[in-house]
Each structure stands twice: as structure tokens, then as C-alpha cells.
GROMACS .gro file of C-alpha atoms in nm:
model
   78
    1MET     CA    1   0.649   0.069   2.892
    2ASN     CA    2   0.962   0.009   3.093
    3GLU     CA    3   1.262   0.242   3.120
    4THR     CA    4   1.462   0.057   2.854
    5ASP     CA    5   1.179   0.084   2.602
    6ALA     CA    6   1.131   0.451   2.686
    7LEU     CA    7   1.501   0.526   2.632
    8GLU     CA    8   1.505   0.336   2.304
    9THR     CA    9   1.199   0.525   2.184
   10MET     CA   10   1.353   0.858   2.284
   11THR     CA   11   1.676   0.770   2.102
   12ARG     CA   12   1.489   0.672   1.785
   13LEU     CA   13   1.284   0.992   1.793
   14ARG     CA   14   1.595   1.204   1.846
   15ASP     CA   15   1.780   1.030   1.563
   16ALA     CA   16   1.481   1.061   1.329
   17SER     CA   17   1.443   1.432   1.399
   18SER     CA   18   1.797   1.523   1.298
   19ILE     CA   19   1.923   1.339   0.993
   20ASP     CA   20   2.227   1.425   0.785
   21SER     CA   21   2.122   1.240   0.469
   22VAL     CA   22   1.794   1.194   0.284
   23GLU     CA   23   1.869   0.820   0.253
   24LYS     CA   24   1.812   0.790   0.629
   25LEU     CA   25   1.447   0.886   0.591
   26TYR     CA   26   1.190   0.617   0.667
   27ALA     CA   27   1.078   0.594   0.305
   28PHE     CA   28   1.419   0.457   0.206
   29HIS     CA   29   1.411   0.172   0.457
   30GLY     CA   30   1.115  -0.023   0.325
   31ASN     CA   31   1.188  -0.365   0.187
   32LYS     CA   32   0.894  -0.372  -0.055
   33SER     CA   33   0.980  -0.318  -0.419
   34VAL     CA   34   0.727  -0.084  -0.578
   35GLY     CA   35   0.822  -0.155  -0.937
   36ASP     CA   36   0.630   0.073  -1.170
   37GLY     CA   37   0.497   0.343  -0.938
   38TRP     CA   38   0.215   0.441  -1.171
   39GLN     CA   39   0.069   0.093  -1.128
   40LEU     CA   40   0.029   0.152  -0.753
   41TYR     CA   41  -0.233   0.422  -0.810
   42ASN     CA   42  -0.562   0.333  -0.970
   43ALA     CA   43  -0.758   0.651  -1.039
   44ALA     CA   44  -1.092   0.475  -1.079
   45LYS     CA   45  -1.057   0.290  -0.746
   46GLU     CA   46  -0.940   0.605  -0.569
   47PHE     CA   47  -1.232   0.812  -0.703
   48LYS     CA   48  -1.473   0.538  -0.595
   49ARG     CA   49  -1.314   0.524  -0.248
   50GLN     CA   50  -1.365   0.898  -0.208
   51GLY     CA   51  -1.719   0.886  -0.344
   52LEU     CA   52  -1.634   1.112  -0.639
   53GLY     CA   53  -1.856   1.074  -0.941
   54THR     CA   54  -2.091   0.834  -0.768
   55HIS     CA   55  -2.375   1.082  -0.711
   56THR     CA   56  -2.317   1.332  -0.990
   57ARG     CA   57  -2.158   1.335  -1.333
   58THR     CA   58  -1.924   1.622  -1.241
   59TRP     CA   59  -1.612   1.403  -1.252
   60ARG     CA   60  -1.505   1.191  -1.546
   61PHE     CA   61  -1.190   1.016  -1.660
   62SER     CA   62  -0.989   1.118  -1.963
   63SER     CA   63  -0.729   0.918  -2.154
   64VAL     CA   64  -0.586   1.232  -2.318
   65ASN     CA   65  -0.252   1.161  -2.150
   66ALA     CA   66  -0.248   0.787  -2.225
   67ASP     CA   67   0.085   0.811  -2.407
   68TYR     CA   68   0.222   1.079  -2.167
   69ALA     CA   69   0.238   1.327  -2.458
   70VAL     CA   70   0.046   1.601  -2.274
   71ARG     CA   71   0.227   1.577  -1.939
   72ASP     CA   72   0.512   1.333  -1.891
   73ARG     CA   73   0.493   1.360  -1.512
   74CYS     CA   74   0.120   1.308  -1.472
   75ALA     CA   75  -0.071   0.985  -1.462
   76PHE     CA   76  -0.197   0.851  -1.792
   77THR     CA   77  -0.555   0.865  -1.659
   78LEU     CA   78  -0.669   1.216  -1.574
   0.00000   0.00000   0.00000
């Protein structure tokens, strides 16, 4: 890393550590549209990735919140 790169990195770190608006956070600078956020998370795939429910029957899925009537801010698959 040369001096110019080091100074640029230092400046970016300094600027990122003291923001005056939430819109300046990294999460707001992505150019990918997420659309329906609930579609990004697949409970079955995530459980499988973590190995949950693969060796025992302790974990199971429930569709009790399929219409969001139980909890409007929770996923439809619990």
C-alpha cells in the first residue's frame, strides 16, 4: 500500500466513524434493489445451512403466521 492509498483509507475510516445522517451509512449505498425483504430469507434453507432439525426432530416449521395475523412483523414461516 502506498502513501496515497493509506491516506485515502484513513480518510474513509474517519468519515465512516463520524456521520451526521443515517442515510450516510453503508447500508444505504447499495445499488441492489431488495424488493420484498421477506423473500430474501428462506427459513427452511437457513435451518438446513445451520444443521437445525437434521439430526433431531426438535425443530419444526409452523405456518401459524402465514397471513401475518399472529405477528405482523415476523416472518410468515415460524
